[in-house]
Short mmCIF file of C-alpha atoms in Angstrom, two decimals:
data_model
loop_
_atom_site.label_atom_id
_atom_site.label_comp_id
_atom_site.label_asym_id
_atom_site.label_seq_id
_atom_site.Cartn_x
_atom_site.Cartn_y
_atom_site.Cartn_z
CA MET A 12 0.00 0.00 0.00
CA SER A 13 1.42 3.37 -0.92
CA PRO A 14 1.59 6.22 1.59
CA THR A 15 -1.12 8.87 1.43
CA THR A 16 -1.41 12.26 3.01
CA SER A 17 -3.90 10.87 5.53
CA ARG A 18 -1.34 8.52 6.98
CA PRO A 19 0.72 9.50 10.01
CA LEU A 20 4.28 10.44 9.22
CA PRO A 21 7.23 11.22 11.44
CA ALA A 22 6.91 14.74 12.81
CA THR A 23 9.56 17.13 11.56
CA SER A 24 11.92 18.06 14.38
CA SER A 25 12.70 21.74 14.79
CA SER A 26 16.04 20.79 16.34
CA ASN A 27 17.32 19.91 12.88
CA LYS A 28 17.26 23.56 11.83
CA GLU A 29 19.89 26.24 12.46
CA ARG A 30 17.28 28.72 13.62
CA ASN A 31 13.53 28.33 14.13
CA SER A 32 11.55 30.83 12.09
CA SER A 33 8.55 32.61 13.58
CA LYS A 34 6.34 30.77 11.11
CA ARG A 35 7.61 27.42 12.39
CA ARG A 36 7.03 28.42 16.01
CA LYS A 37 3.39 29.18 15.20
CA SER A 38 2.82 25.96 13.26
CA ILE A 39 3.65 22.99 15.48
CA TYR A 40 2.57 20.36 12.95
CA PRO A 41 3.16 19.82 9.23
CA SER A 42 0.05 20.91 7.30
CA ASN A 43 -1.07 17.34 6.55
CA LEU A 44 -0.32 15.98 10.03
CA THR A 45 -2.57 17.97 12.32
CA PRO A 46 -4.60 16.00 14.88
CA LEU A 47 -8.21 16.87 15.59
CA PRO A 48 -8.58 19.61 18.24
CA SER A 49 -8.77 18.23 21.77
CA ALA A 50 -8.37 19.68 25.24
CA LEU A 51 -6.39 16.54 26.05
CA ARG A 52 -3.78 17.33 23.40
CA PRO A 53 -2.66 20.98 23.58
CA HIS A 54 -0.28 22.42 21.00
CA CYS A 55 3.27 21.88 22.20
CA THR A 56 6.67 20.80 20.94
CA ALA A 57 7.26 17.14 20.12
CA LYS A 58 9.38 16.48 23.20
CA ASP A 59 6.63 17.81 25.51
CA ARG A 60 3.83 15.65 24.11
CA LEU A 61 4.61 12.69 26.35
CA ILE A 62 3.79 14.66 29.48
CA LEU A 63 1.34 17.33 28.24
CA TRP A 64 -0.89 15.09 26.14
CA LEU A 65 -3.26 13.42 28.58
CA PRO A 66 -5.23 10.18 28.41
CA ALA A 67 -8.97 10.37 29.07
CA ASN A 68 -8.52 7.95 31.96
CA THR A 69 -6.43 9.68 34.60
CA ARG A 70 -4.11 7.98 37.08
CA THR A 71 -5.65 7.02 40.42
CA LEU A 72 -3.67 5.90 43.44
CA ALA A 73 -4.63 2.75 45.32
CA ILE A 74 -3.83 4.55 48.55
CA ASN A 75 -6.45 7.15 49.42
CA SER A 76 -4.63 10.13 50.89
CA THR A 77 -4.74 13.82 50.12
CA LEU A 78 -1.06 14.00 51.08
CA LEU A 79 0.02 11.89 48.11
CA ASP A 80 0.63 13.76 44.87
CA PRO A 81 0.60 11.51 41.76
CA SER A 82 2.16 14.28 39.69
CA ARG A 83 5.39 13.67 41.58
CA ILE A 84 5.56 10.24 39.92
CA GLN A 85 5.45 11.90 36.50
CA ASP A 86 8.09 14.45 37.46
CA ILE A 87 10.49 11.61 38.21
CA LEU A 88 9.43 9.24 35.43
CA ILE A 89 9.93 11.82 32.68
CA GLN A 90 13.64 11.84 33.57
CA THR A 91 13.83 8.28 32.22
CA TRP A 92 14.05 9.54 28.66
CA ALA A 93 16.59 11.96 27.21
CA ASP A 94 15.20 15.01 25.39
CA SER A 95 16.05 13.53 22.00
CA THR A 96 14.19 10.32 22.89
CA ARG A 97 11.19 12.27 24.16
CA GLU A 98 11.14 14.21 20.90
CA SER A 99 11.25 11.01 18.87
CA TYR A 100 8.54 9.42 21.01
CA GLY A 101 6.46 12.58 20.65
CA SER A 102 6.46 12.00 16.90
CA GLY A 103 5.16 8.48 17.48
CA LEU A 104 2.45 9.76 19.80
CA LEU A 105 1.34 12.25 17.14
CA ALA A 106 1.17 9.43 14.59
CA PHE A 107 -0.87 7.28 16.97
CA HIS A 108 -3.47 9.96 17.67
CA ILE A 109 -3.80 10.91 14.00
CA PHE A 110 -4.41 7.23 13.28
CA CYS A 111 -7.02 7.07 16.04
CA ASP A 112 -8.66 10.27 14.75
CA ALA A 113 -8.84 8.81 11.24
CA LYS A 114 -10.38 5.57 12.52
CA GLY A 115 -12.80 7.21 14.93
CA ILE A 116 -11.26 5.69 18.06
CA PRO A 117 -12.66 7.53 21.12
CA ASP A 118 -10.21 8.93 23.65
CA PHE A 119 -11.15 6.52 26.42
CA GLN A 120 -10.12 3.59 24.19
CA ARG A 121 -6.72 5.07 23.34
CA ALA A 122 -5.34 4.57 26.86
CA PRO A 123 -5.15 2.00 28.12
CA ALA A 124 -4.89 0.77 24.54
CA HIS A 125 -6.12 -2.72 23.76
CA SER A 126 -3.57 -5.00 22.12
CA ASP A 127 -5.78 -5.18 19.03
CA LEU A 128 -5.59 -1.40 18.59
CA ILE A 129 -1.78 -1.46 18.66
CA SER A 130 -1.76 -4.40 16.24
CA VAL A 131 -3.96 -2.55 13.76
CA PHE A 132 -1.81 0.57 14.19
CA ILE A 133 1.30 -1.42 13.24
CA ALA A 134 -0.44 -3.11 10.33
CA TYR A 135 -1.71 0.25 9.10
CA LEU A 136 1.84 1.62 8.87
CA ALA A 137 3.57 -1.53 7.62
CA GLY A 138 4.70 -1.30 4.03
CA SER A 139 4.76 2.48 4.07
CA TYR A 140 7.37 3.17 6.75
CA SER A 141 10.51 1.45 7.95
CA GLY A 142 10.22 -1.22 10.59
CA LYS A 143 12.50 0.83 12.84
CA THR A 144 10.22 3.87 12.60
CA ILE A 145 7.14 1.78 13.39
CA SER A 146 8.86 0.13 16.35
CA ASN A 147 9.85 3.56 17.63
CA TYR A 148 6.25 4.78 17.31
CA VAL A 149 5.04 1.86 19.42
CA CYS A 150 7.72 2.62 22.02
CA GLY A 151 6.43 6.19 22.13
CA VAL A 152 2.87 5.04 22.84
CA ARG A 153 4.18 2.65 25.49
CA ALA A 154 6.17 5.43 27.19
CA TRP A 155 3.05 7.61 27.21
CA HIS A 156 1.12 4.82 28.95
CA ILE A 157 3.83 4.33 31.56
CA LEU A 158 4.14 8.05 32.26
CA HIS A 159 0.42 8.47 32.86
CA GLY A 160 -0.11 5.28 34.87
CA GLN A 161 -2.00 3.41 32.15
CA VAL A 162 -1.88 -0.38 31.92
CA TRP A 163 0.23 -1.59 28.99
CA SER A 164 -0.75 -5.19 28.40
CA LEU A 165 -0.29 -6.55 24.90
CA ASN A 166 -0.25 -9.83 23.06
CA ASP A 167 3.54 -9.82 22.89
CA LEU A 168 3.79 -12.73 20.46
CA GLU A 169 1.54 -11.01 17.95
CA ILE A 170 3.11 -7.58 18.39
CA ASP A 171 6.64 -8.96 17.99
CA ALA A 172 5.59 -10.87 14.87
CA LEU A 173 3.96 -7.77 13.40
CA LEU A 174 7.04 -5.64 14.04
CA LEU A 175 9.22 -8.28 12.39
CA ALA A 176 6.87 -8.37 9.41
CA ALA A 177 6.91 -4.57 9.24
CA GLN A 178 10.69 -4.69 9.08
CA ARG A 179 10.58 -7.15 6.19
CA VAL A 180 8.10 -5.14 4.14
CA SER A 181 9.83 -1.80 4.72
CA PRO A 182 9.79 0.21 1.46
CA ALA A 183 13.11 0.70 -0.28
CA THR A 184 12.70 4.47 0.04
CA SER A 185 12.75 4.17 3.84
CA ARG A 186 16.17 2.55 3.96
CA ARG A 187 18.93 4.93 4.86
CA LYS A 188 21.98 5.14 2.70
CA LYS A 189 24.91 3.34 4.31
CA CYS A 190 26.86 5.79 6.44
CA GLN A 191 30.35 6.06 4.97
CA PRO A 192 33.22 6.63 7.42
CA PHE A 193 35.41 9.69 7.51
CA THR A 194 39.05 8.89 6.75
CA VAL A 195 42.34 10.67 7.33
CA SER A 196 42.62 11.39 3.60
CA PHE A 197 39.06 12.79 3.51
CA ILE A 198 39.74 15.09 6.48
CA SER A 199 43.03 16.21 4.95
CA ALA A 200 41.26 17.10 1.69
CA VAL A 201 38.58 19.01 3.61
CA CYS A 202 41.27 20.93 5.49
CA ARG A 203 42.77 22.20 2.23
CA HIS A 204 39.44 23.86 1.39
CA LEU A 205 38.96 25.58 4.74
CA ASN A 206 40.47 28.85 5.90
CA LEU A 207 41.70 28.04 9.40
CA ASN A 208 41.99 31.76 10.18
CA ASN A 209 38.25 32.09 9.62
CA PRO A 210 36.27 31.74 12.90
CA LEU A 211 33.68 29.28 11.59
CA ASP A 212 36.20 27.19 9.67
CA ALA A 213 38.59 27.02 12.63
CA SER A 214 35.73 25.91 14.88
CA ALA A 215 34.26 23.34 12.48
CA TYR A 216 37.63 21.83 11.62
CA SER A 217 38.66 21.51 15.27
CA CYS A 218 35.32 19.88 16.02
CA LEU A 219 35.91 17.42 13.17
CA THR A 220 39.42 16.38 14.20
CA SER A 221 38.54 16.24 17.91
CA GLY A 222 35.49 14.12 17.16
CA PHE A 223 37.36 11.81 14.79
CA TYR A 224 40.22 11.01 17.16
CA SER A 225 38.04 10.80 20.29
CA ILE A 226 35.41 8.68 18.47
CA ALA A 227 32.68 11.14 19.35
CA ARG A 228 29.21 11.58 17.89
CA ALA A 229 28.72 14.93 16.19
CA GLY A 230 25.84 15.74 18.54
CA GLU A 231 28.11 15.37 21.57
CA LEU A 232 30.39 18.21 20.47
CA THR A 233 27.85 20.56 18.91
CA ILE A 234 24.62 22.27 20.02
CA PRO A 235 21.20 21.31 18.57
CA THR A 236 20.09 24.90 17.87
CA LEU A 237 21.37 28.43 18.46
CA THR A 238 19.05 28.88 21.44
CA SER A 239 19.23 25.44 23.07
CA PHE A 240 22.60 25.62 24.87
CA ASN A 241 22.39 24.10 28.35
CA LEU A 242 25.28 24.56 30.79
CA LYS A 243 24.54 21.27 32.52
CA ARG A 244 24.22 19.24 29.34
CA HIS A 245 26.49 20.57 26.60
CA ILE A 246 30.26 20.61 26.41
CA LYS A 247 31.94 23.92 27.31
CA ARG A 248 35.48 25.17 27.07
CA SER A 249 35.80 24.66 30.82
CA ASN A 250 35.19 20.94 30.23
CA VAL A 251 38.58 20.58 28.52
CA ARG A 252 41.47 19.36 30.62
CA MET A 253 44.88 17.78 30.18
CA GLU A 254 45.98 14.58 31.91
CA ARG A 255 49.10 12.43 31.86
CA ASP A 256 49.37 8.67 31.90
CA ARG A 257 51.94 6.62 33.82
CA ASN A 258 54.44 7.23 31.01
CA ASN A 259 53.93 11.00 31.30
CA ILE A 260 52.17 11.10 27.92
CA LYS A 261 49.80 14.05 27.63
CA ILE A 262 46.13 13.34 26.95
CA ILE A 263 43.45 15.88 26.08
CA VAL A 264 40.17 15.03 27.81
CA LEU A 265 36.83 16.51 26.73
CA HIS A 266 34.14 15.97 29.35
CA VAL A 267 30.59 15.89 27.99
CA PRO A 268 28.41 16.79 31.03
CA GLU A 269 25.50 14.63 29.93
CA THR A 270 24.94 12.16 27.12
CA LYS A 271 21.91 10.28 25.89
CA THR A 272 23.06 7.12 27.67
CA ASP A 273 24.76 8.60 30.74
CA ARG A 274 23.31 11.42 32.82
CA GLU A 275 26.60 11.68 34.73
CA GLY A 276 28.44 12.54 31.54
CA GLU A 277 31.33 10.86 29.75
CA ASP A 278 34.96 11.63 28.98
CA LEU A 279 36.26 11.74 25.41
CA SER A 280 40.00 11.80 24.85
CA PHE A 281 42.74 11.88 22.25
CA LEU A 282 46.52 12.02 22.04
CA GLN A 283 48.69 14.21 19.89
CA GLN A 284 49.05 12.58 16.48
CA THR A 285 51.53 14.57 14.38
CA PRO A 286 52.95 17.76 15.92
CA ASN A 287 52.68 20.90 13.76
CA ASP A 288 50.41 19.08 11.29
CA PRO A 289 46.97 20.69 10.71
CA MET A 290 45.53 17.14 10.80
CA ASP A 291 46.58 16.86 14.43
CA PRO A 292 43.59 17.42 16.77
CA TRP A 293 45.80 19.29 19.26
CA VAL A 294 46.98 21.68 16.58
CA ALA A 295 43.41 22.21 15.37
CA LEU A 296 42.12 22.80 18.91
CA ASP A 297 44.92 25.26 19.70
CA ASN A 298 44.18 27.09 16.47
CA HIS A 299 40.46 27.26 17.34
CA PHE A 300 41.30 28.74 20.75
CA ALA A 301 43.67 31.26 19.15
CA VAL A 302 41.16 32.36 16.50
CA ASN A 303 37.95 32.26 18.56
CA ASP A 304 38.98 32.23 22.24
CA PRO A 305 35.56 31.05 23.47
CA PRO A 306 34.78 31.99 27.10
CA LEU A 307 35.01 29.16 29.63
CA GLU A 308 31.26 28.80 30.14
CA LEU A 309 30.25 28.95 26.48
CA PRO A 310 30.05 25.94 24.13
CA LEU A 311 33.51 24.54 23.40
CA PHE A 312 33.38 25.20 19.67
CA SER A 313 31.77 28.64 19.81
CA TYR A 314 33.11 30.97 17.14
CA HIS A 315 33.28 34.73 16.64
CA PHE A 316 30.16 36.07 14.94
CA ASN A 317 29.77 39.83 14.61
CA SER A 318 30.67 41.19 18.04
CA SER A 319 29.97 38.07 20.09
CA HIS A 320 30.30 34.30 20.06
CA ARG A 321 27.91 31.91 18.35
CA PRO A 322 27.62 28.22 19.30
CA LEU A 323 28.52 25.70 16.63
CA THR A 324 25.29 23.87 15.87
CA LYS A 325 25.21 20.39 14.39
CA THR A 326 23.51 21.80 11.29
CA LYS A 327 26.16 24.47 10.72
CA PHE A 328 28.99 22.00 11.38
CA THR A 329 27.61 19.45 8.92
CA GLN A 330 26.90 22.14 6.34
CA ARG A 331 30.38 23.68 6.47
CA ILE A 332 32.22 20.36 6.28
CA ALA A 333 29.97 19.31 3.38
CA GLU A 334 30.77 22.54 1.52
CA ALA A 335 34.50 21.94 1.92
CA ALA A 336 34.11 18.32 0.81
CA LYS A 337 32.29 19.38 -2.35
CA ALA A 338 34.99 21.96 -3.05
CA ALA A 339 37.50 19.12 -2.82
CA GLY A 340 35.48 17.09 -5.31
CA LEU A 341 34.31 14.63 -2.65
CA GLU A 342 30.89 13.32 -1.73
CA PRO A 343 29.78 14.89 1.59
CA LEU A 344 29.54 12.42 4.46
CA GLN A 345 27.04 12.16 7.29
CA GLY A 346 27.97 13.40 10.75
CA HIS A 347 27.84 9.89 12.22
CA GLY A 348 30.60 8.92 9.80
CA MET A 349 33.02 10.83 12.05
CA CYS A 350 32.50 8.36 14.89
CA ILE A 351 32.62 5.34 12.58
CA GLY A 352 35.70 6.70 10.85
CA GLY A 353 37.58 7.19 14.11
CA THR A 354 36.71 3.65 15.13
CA LEU A 355 37.99 2.20 11.86
CA GLU A 356 41.15 4.33 11.92
CA TYR A 357 42.21 2.96 15.31
CA LEU A 358 41.40 -0.60 14.26
CA MET A 359 43.42 -0.18 11.08
CA CYS A 360 46.31 0.91 13.31
CA ASN A 361 46.00 -2.46 15.09
CA VAL A 362 44.55 -1.09 18.31
CA SER A 363 42.69 -4.01 19.91
CA PHE A 364 38.98 -4.51 19.32
CA GLU A 365 38.20 -4.26 23.04
CA THR A 366 40.18 -1.05 23.47
CA VAL A 367 38.47 0.65 20.53
CA LYS A 368 35.08 -0.63 21.64
CA ALA A 369 35.61 0.87 25.10
CA LYS A 370 36.99 4.15 23.73
CA GLY A 371 34.08 4.57 21.34
CA ARG A 372 31.55 3.51 24.00
CA TRP A 373 30.08 1.06 21.50
CA LYS A 374 27.37 -1.35 22.51
CA SER A 375 28.30 -4.92 21.66
CA ASP A 376 25.79 -5.56 18.87
CA THR A 377 26.38 -2.22 17.17
CA PHE A 378 30.15 -2.61 17.29
CA GLN A 379 29.97 -6.07 15.70
CA LEU A 380 27.62 -4.75 13.03
CA TYR A 381 30.17 -2.17 11.91
CA LEU A 382 32.97 -4.73 11.96
CA HIS A 383 31.04 -6.99 9.63
CA LYS A 384 30.33 -4.11 7.26
CA HIS A 385 33.98 -3.15 6.92
CA THR A 386 35.83 -6.25 5.80
CA GLN A 387 39.13 -4.39 5.45
CA ILE A 388 39.32 -4.43 9.26
CA LEU A 389 38.68 -8.14 9.63
CA ALA A 390 40.99 -9.00 6.74
CA VAL A 391 44.09 -8.06 8.75
CA HIS A 392 43.09 -10.47 11.51
CA MET A 393 42.02 -13.35 9.26
CA GLN A 394 45.30 -13.81 7.39
CA LYS A 395 47.57 -16.67 8.36
CA HIS A 396 50.51 -14.59 7.11
CA PRO A 397 49.54 -10.90 7.59
CA THR A 398 52.29 -9.56 5.34
CA LEU A 399 51.28 -11.74 2.41
CA HIS A 400 48.62 -9.35 1.11
CA GLU A 401 49.96 -6.18 2.68
CA GLU A 402 49.87 -4.31 -0.62
CA PHE A 403 46.09 -4.71 -0.87
CA ILE A 404 45.26 -3.27 2.56
#
């Protein structure tokens, strides 16, 4: 079945834009994805839908006491999900309610949702959207139930089978292009088409080399939007420190105050690679500090803009590196390719699998997936005589 305008689609996230326009702030939903008006579902951003969109059946406590406040449960539960997850789940919740609107499902039957309703919801989307998107939508509805104290009791065997089937019938158009890794040669070519005395270029290039050699995700070193900087969540210049190992080797440590998987934050690190070489992350970082000199409590890769500093957003970072890549005659790469590229670079330098896995904070299944996709890594370890085919690696 082909997608139609009446079908729910993923909500467009405003965090993917450099700056939100006034028009976008007024229009929360895409024109063809507006739910029917309801006092239970006020207009709000995607990440706030989980908590602000209410079920018709409200939570009741088994213990009858005026001293107990059920809203306190929500205040704590909402901390379970990172903002980016809440935004993604909010898109799923929008899709679910548009589906229910289209099928005439009354509010009191939407939560707690019967297993049959969730099954039909999955079947309705299958064949039009990727299995991963559909699974994420269901997770969003589940999170909404949990947050508002609604029973979530499904026929797990049927739901799991439907999600597997949805994965198998995913349309070709929903499959993402394989994320190609950044390489040292790619970064070097990009560098030649940047002006490292330019504030933005110095910032973007330092972000690229720091991310590559620390195996960081682009979103960990940049800011989602110009107005979304959070001192407690995003990396600042004051989060940079130098350490020494037992051999007195200097290590640059970048502390990310909070990540999607760790509310306590995580440390990223890299060593000096080639002194006085622009490819070296230390050299690039020193140049960024010399050109931009971001204040200690501003985002690490802030750059001079007019008479002040502007945070480096993920959109601006990706855009500038893509422009330089095109100028070098190369196909622009996705931001996630920086993390993958750093992983592969260390493995190609014969750093052990376990060390690279720990450094990149890879989950086991994901790490193995990337290994299987890049046979040049495994080839080195599969040869009986490693030097035999050295010229081909």
